[in-house]
Short mmCIF file of C-alpha atoms and ligand atoms in Angstrom, two decimals:
data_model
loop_
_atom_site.label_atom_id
_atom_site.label_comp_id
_atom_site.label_asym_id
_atom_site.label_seq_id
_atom_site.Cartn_x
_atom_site.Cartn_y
_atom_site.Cartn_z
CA UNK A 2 0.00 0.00 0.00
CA UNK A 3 2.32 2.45 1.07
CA UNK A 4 4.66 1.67 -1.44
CA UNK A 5 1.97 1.96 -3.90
CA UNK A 6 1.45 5.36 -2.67
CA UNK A 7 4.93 6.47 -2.93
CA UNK A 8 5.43 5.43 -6.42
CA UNK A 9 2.28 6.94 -7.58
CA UNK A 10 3.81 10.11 -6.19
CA UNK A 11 6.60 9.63 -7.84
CA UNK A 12 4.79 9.02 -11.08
CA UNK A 13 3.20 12.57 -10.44
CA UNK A 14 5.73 14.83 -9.34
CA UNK A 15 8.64 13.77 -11.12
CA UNK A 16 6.68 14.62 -14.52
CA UNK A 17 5.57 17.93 -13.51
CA UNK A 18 8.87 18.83 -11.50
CA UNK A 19 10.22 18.28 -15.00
CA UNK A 20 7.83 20.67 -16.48
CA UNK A 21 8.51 23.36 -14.31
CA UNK A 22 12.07 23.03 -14.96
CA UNK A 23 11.13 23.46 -18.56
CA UNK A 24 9.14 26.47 -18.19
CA UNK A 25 11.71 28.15 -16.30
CA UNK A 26 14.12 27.62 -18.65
CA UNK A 27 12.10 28.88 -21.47
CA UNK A 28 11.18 32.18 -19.91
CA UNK A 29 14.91 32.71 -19.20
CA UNK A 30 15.94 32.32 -22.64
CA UNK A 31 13.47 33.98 -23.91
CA UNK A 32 14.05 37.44 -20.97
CA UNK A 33 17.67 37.05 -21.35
CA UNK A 34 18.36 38.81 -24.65
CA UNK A 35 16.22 41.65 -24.06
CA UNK A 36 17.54 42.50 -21.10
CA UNK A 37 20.62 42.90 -22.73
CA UNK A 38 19.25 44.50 -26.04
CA UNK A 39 17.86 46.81 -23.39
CA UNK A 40 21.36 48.02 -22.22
CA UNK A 41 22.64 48.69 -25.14
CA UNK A 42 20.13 50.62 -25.94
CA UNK A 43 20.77 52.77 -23.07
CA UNK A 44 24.31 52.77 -23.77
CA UNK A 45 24.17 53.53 -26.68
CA UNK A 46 21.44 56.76 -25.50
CA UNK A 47 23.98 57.84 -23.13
CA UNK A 48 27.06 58.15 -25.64
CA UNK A 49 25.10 60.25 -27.79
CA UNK A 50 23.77 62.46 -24.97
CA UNK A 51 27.89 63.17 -24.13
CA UNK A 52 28.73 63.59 -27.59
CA UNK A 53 25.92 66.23 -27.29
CA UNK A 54 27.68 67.17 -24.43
CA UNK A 55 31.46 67.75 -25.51
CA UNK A 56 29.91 69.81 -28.36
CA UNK A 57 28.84 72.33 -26.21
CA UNK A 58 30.60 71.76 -23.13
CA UNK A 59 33.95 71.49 -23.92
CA UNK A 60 36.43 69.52 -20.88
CA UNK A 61 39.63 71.06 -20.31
CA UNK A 62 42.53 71.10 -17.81
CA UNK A 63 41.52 72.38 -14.57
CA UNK A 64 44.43 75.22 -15.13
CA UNK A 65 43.37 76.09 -18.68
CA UNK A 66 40.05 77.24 -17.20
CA UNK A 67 40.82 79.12 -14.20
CA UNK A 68 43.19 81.52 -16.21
CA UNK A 69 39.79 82.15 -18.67
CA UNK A 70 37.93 82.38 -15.73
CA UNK A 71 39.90 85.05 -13.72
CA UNK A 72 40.48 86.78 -17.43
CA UNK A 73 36.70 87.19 -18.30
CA UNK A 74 35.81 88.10 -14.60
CA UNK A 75 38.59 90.05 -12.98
CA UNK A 76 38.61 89.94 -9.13
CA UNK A 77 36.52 86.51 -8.94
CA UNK A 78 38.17 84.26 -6.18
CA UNK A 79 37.96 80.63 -6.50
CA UNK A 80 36.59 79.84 -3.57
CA UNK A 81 35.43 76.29 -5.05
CA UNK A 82 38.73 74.24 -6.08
CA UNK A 83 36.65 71.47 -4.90
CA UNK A 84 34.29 69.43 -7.39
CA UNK A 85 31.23 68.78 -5.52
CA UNK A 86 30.32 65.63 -6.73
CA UNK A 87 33.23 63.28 -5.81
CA UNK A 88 34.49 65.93 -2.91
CA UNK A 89 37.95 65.93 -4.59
CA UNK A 90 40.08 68.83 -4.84
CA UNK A 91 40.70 70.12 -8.66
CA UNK A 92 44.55 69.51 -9.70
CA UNK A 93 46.06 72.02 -12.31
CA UNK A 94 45.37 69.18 -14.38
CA UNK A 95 42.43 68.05 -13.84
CA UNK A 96 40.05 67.05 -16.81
CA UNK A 97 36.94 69.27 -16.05
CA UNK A 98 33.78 70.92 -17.76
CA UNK A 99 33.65 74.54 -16.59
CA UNK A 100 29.34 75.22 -17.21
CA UNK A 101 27.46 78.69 -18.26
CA UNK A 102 26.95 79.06 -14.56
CA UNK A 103 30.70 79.33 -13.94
CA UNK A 104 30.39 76.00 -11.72
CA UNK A 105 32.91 73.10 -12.60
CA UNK A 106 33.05 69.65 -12.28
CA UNK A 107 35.34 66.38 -12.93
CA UNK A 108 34.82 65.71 -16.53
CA UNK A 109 34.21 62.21 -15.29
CA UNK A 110 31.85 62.95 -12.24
CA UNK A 111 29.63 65.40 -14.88
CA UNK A 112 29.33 63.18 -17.46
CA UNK A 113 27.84 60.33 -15.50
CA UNK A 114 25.67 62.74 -13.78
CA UNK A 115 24.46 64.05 -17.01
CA UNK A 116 24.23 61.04 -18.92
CA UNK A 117 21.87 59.80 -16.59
CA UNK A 118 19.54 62.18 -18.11
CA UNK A 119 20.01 64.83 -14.94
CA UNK A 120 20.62 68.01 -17.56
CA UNK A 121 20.71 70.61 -14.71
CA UNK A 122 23.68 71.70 -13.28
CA UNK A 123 24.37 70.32 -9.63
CA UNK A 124 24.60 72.99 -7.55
CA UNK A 125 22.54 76.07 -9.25
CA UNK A 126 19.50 73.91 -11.39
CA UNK A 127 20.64 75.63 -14.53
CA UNK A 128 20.39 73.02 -17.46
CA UNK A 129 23.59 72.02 -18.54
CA UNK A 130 23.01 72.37 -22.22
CA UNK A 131 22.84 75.86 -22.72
CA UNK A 132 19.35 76.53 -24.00
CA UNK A 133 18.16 73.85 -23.26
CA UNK A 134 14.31 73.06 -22.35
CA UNK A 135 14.08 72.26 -18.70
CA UNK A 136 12.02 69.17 -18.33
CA UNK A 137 9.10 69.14 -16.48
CA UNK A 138 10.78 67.56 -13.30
CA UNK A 139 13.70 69.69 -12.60
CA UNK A 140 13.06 72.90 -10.91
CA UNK A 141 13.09 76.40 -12.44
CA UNK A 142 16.20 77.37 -12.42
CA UNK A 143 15.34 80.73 -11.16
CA UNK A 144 14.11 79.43 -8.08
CA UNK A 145 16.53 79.31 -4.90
CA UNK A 146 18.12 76.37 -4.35
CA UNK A 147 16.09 73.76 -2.33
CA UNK A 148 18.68 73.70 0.80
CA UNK A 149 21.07 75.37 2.08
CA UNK A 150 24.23 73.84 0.41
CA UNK A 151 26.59 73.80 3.33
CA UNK A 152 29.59 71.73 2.05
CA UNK B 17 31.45 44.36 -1.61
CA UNK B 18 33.03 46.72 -3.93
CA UNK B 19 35.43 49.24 -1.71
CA UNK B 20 33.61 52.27 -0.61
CA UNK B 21 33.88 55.52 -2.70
CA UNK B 22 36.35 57.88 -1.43
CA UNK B 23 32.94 60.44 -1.32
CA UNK B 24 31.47 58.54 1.13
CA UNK B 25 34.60 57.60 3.25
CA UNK B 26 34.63 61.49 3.40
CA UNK B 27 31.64 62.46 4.53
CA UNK B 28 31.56 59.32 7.14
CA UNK B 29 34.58 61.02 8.20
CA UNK B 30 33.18 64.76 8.48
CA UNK B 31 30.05 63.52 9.94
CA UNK B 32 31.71 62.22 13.21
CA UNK B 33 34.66 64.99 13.64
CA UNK B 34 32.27 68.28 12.90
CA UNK B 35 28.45 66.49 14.12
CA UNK B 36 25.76 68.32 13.28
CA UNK B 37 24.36 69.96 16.24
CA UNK B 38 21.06 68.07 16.83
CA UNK B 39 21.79 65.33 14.84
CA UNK B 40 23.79 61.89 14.63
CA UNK B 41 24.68 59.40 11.76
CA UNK B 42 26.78 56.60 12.18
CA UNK B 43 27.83 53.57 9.81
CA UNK B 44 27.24 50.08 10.80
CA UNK B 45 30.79 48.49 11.37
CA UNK B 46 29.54 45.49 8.83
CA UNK B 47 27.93 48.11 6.48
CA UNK B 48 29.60 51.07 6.29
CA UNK B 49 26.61 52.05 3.60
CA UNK B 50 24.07 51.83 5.95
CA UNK B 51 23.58 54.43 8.93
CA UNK B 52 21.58 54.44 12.45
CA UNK B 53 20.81 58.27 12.64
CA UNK B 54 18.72 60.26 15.42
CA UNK B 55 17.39 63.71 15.12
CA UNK B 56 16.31 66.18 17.92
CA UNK B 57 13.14 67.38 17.33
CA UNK B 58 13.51 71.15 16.73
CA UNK B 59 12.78 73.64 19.55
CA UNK B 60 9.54 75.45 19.63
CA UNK B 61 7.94 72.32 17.47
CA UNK B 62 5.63 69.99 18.74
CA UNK B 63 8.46 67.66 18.27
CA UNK B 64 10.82 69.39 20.96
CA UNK B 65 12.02 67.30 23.43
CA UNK B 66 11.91 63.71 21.51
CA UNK B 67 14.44 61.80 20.01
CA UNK B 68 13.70 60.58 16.46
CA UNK B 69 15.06 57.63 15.17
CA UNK B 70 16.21 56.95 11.28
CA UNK B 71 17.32 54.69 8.94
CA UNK B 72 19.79 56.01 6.02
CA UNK B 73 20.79 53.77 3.49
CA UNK B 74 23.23 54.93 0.22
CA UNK B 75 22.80 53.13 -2.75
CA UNK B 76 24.93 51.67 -5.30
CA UNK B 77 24.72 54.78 -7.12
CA UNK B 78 24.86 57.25 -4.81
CA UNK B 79 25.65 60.55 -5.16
CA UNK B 80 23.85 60.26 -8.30
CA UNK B 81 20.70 59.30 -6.85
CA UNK B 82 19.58 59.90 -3.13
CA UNK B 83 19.82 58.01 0.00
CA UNK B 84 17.21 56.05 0.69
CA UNK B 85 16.05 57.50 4.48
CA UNK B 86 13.02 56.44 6.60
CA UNK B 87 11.77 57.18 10.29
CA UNK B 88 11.90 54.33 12.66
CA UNK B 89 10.48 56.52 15.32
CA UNK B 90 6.83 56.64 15.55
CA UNK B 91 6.03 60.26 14.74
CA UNK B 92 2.54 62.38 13.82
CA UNK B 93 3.64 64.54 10.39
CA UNK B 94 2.03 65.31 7.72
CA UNK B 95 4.26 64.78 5.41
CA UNK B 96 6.06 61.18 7.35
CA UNK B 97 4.01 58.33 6.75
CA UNK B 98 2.97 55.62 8.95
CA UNK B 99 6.27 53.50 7.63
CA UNK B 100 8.36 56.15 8.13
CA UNK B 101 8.75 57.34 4.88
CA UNK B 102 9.48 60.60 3.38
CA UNK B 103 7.81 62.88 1.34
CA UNK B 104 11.10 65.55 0.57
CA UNK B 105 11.56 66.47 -2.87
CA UNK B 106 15.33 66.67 -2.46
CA UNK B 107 14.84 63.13 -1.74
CA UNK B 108 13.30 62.68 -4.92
CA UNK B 109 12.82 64.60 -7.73
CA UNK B 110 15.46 67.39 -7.05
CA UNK B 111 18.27 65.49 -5.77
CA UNK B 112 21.41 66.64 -6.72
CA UNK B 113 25.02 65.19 -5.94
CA UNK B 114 25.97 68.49 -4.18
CA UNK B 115 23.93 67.56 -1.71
CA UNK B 116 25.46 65.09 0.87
CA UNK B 117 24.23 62.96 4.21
CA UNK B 118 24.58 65.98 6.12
CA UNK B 119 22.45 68.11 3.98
CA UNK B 120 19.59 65.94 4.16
CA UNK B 121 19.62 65.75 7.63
CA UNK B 122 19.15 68.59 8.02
CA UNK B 123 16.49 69.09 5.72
CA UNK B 124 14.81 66.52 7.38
CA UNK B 125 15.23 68.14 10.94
CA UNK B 126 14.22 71.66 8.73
CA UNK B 127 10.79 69.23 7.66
CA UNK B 128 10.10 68.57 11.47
CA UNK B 129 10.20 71.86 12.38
CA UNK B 130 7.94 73.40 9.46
CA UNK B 131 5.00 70.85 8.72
CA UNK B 132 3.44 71.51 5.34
CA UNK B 133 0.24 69.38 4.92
CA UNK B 134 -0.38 70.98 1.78
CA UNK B 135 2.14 68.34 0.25
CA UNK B 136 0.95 65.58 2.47
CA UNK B 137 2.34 61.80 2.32
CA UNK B 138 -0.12 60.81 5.38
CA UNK B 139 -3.13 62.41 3.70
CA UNK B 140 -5.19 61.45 7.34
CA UNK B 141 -2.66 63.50 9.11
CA UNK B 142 -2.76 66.35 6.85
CA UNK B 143 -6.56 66.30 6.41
CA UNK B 144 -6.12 66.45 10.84
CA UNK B 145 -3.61 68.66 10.31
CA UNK B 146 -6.27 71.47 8.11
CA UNK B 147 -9.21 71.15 9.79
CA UNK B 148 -7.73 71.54 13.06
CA UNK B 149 -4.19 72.72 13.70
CA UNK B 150 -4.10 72.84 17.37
CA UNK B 151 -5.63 69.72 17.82
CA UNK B 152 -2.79 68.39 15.25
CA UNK B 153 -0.26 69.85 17.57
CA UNK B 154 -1.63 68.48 20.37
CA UNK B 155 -1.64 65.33 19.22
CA UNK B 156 2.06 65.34 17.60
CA UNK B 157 2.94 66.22 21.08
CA UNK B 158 1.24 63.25 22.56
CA UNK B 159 3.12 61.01 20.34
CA UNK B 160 6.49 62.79 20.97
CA UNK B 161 6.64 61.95 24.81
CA UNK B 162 4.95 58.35 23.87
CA UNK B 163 7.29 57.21 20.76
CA UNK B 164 10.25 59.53 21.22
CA UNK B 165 11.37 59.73 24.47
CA UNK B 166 14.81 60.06 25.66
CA UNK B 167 16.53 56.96 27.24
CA UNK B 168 17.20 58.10 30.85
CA UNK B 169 20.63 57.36 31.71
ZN1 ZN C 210 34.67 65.10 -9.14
ZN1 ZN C 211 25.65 75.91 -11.90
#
């Protein structure tokens, strides 16, 4: 009797055990390649975005930029030789992207900020781009800040 | 675990030599991404007087998104739901990495001290919070000395 049983329960699971197996199998197959189509479509979205980028934002040495800086506005201190994304001080030689707003950043800690479609600048909300259309979820950029940025 | 960003090593660092007056945030010695953080509640609030208890958590990606923060406290806000979260919009939609752990904070501390149900997360609260505003008080008070009492050493 009880062996009957067993084997019987065999004869059922094993089958649909089997089956599951199966459909598992299938739907990861089937997911796997789109997840990855998926990525490269994003990839690809974000090298065009800094192409976009180095066309209008050109990086340059940290030093290169400071001497136009100080040129086109006489008497500005830098008070900021600190990017404040990464919390690094800027080297003379630093690879950076000085915005419209006069902020600057890393080259590097910018362009994975922006190409994660964030197109306002970090510390002021101005887009990045100049010109560019603000999207509806960043802030005007003529509002204050939302904090007080004590660094 | 990948090694922990130089950003965050930094701040970890600031945030226990130059605290915060009011406020506390310290790693986990097995997560050094995850923080135990308390906040006074601001004077002349109906939070003064209790000791407010959060979670902080900094993702993969942080600074380029937020940390993830949530009240473990009990607390009666109209804008802190009944799981503790959140409703900031520096914790959402207008993050930026020049904010850091610090910042937040004290946002969050700013939150406690200026309740805006007109931007509710606990709509009941809120809804309270309108029709009657003393009452509200009163009642935020009662949960202050209930939920968010100081340990007596
Ligand atoms: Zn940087
Ligand atoms: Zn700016």
């Amino acid at each position: 009797m009880f062996q009957n049983e067993s084997r019987s329960a065999v004869i059922v699971i094993l089958p649909s055990l089997f089956a599951l197996v199966v459909v598992v199998l299938l739907v990861v197959v089937c997911l796997l390649p789109r997840f990855s189509r998926g990525d490269r479509a994003i990839k690809k979205h974000q090298q065009k975005r800094i192409e976009c980028l180095n066309s209008k934002v050109k990086a340059e040495q940290f030093v290169d930029w400071a001497k136009k800086e100080q040129r086109s506005r006489p008497g500005s201190s830098f008070s900021t030789v600190l990017c404040v994304i990464c919390l690094e001080d800027f080297t003379e030689s630093s690879q950076i992207r000085g915005l419209g707003c006069h902020h600057v950043f890393h080259q590097e800690c910018l362009d994975n900020w922006f190409s994660r479609w964030n197109e306002y600048c970090p510390l002021c909300h101005r887009p990045i781009i100049p010109g560019a259309k603000r999207t509806r979820k960043s802030r005007r950029w003529d509002e204050p800040p939302p904090v007080a940025f004590m660094i | 675990m990948a090694a922990l960003p130089k950003r965050i090593v930094k701040e970890t660092e600031r945030l226990s030599k130059e605290p915060v007056p009011g406020i506390s945030a310290v790693p986990h010695d097995d997560n050094l991404r995850y923080f135990d953080v308390t906040i006074d509640g601001p004077s002349q609030s109906p939070y003064e007087g209790g000791l407010f208890r959060l979670e902080l958590f900094l993702p993969d990606d942080y600074p380029m998104t937020p940390p993830k923060v949530r009240f473990l406290t009990k607390i009666y806000h109209p804008n802190i739901d009944r799981l503790g979260r959140i409703c900031l919009d520096v914790l959402k939609s207008n993050w930026s990495p020049a904010l850091q752990i610090r910042t937040i904070l004290l946002s969050i501390q700013a939150l406690l001290g200026a309740p805006n149900p007109d931007d509710p997360l606990a709509n009941d609260v809120a809804q309270a919070w309108k029709e009657d505003q003393s009452k509200a008080i009163e009642t935020a008070k009662q949960w202050t000395a209930q939920h968010a009492a100081r340990p007596t050493a």
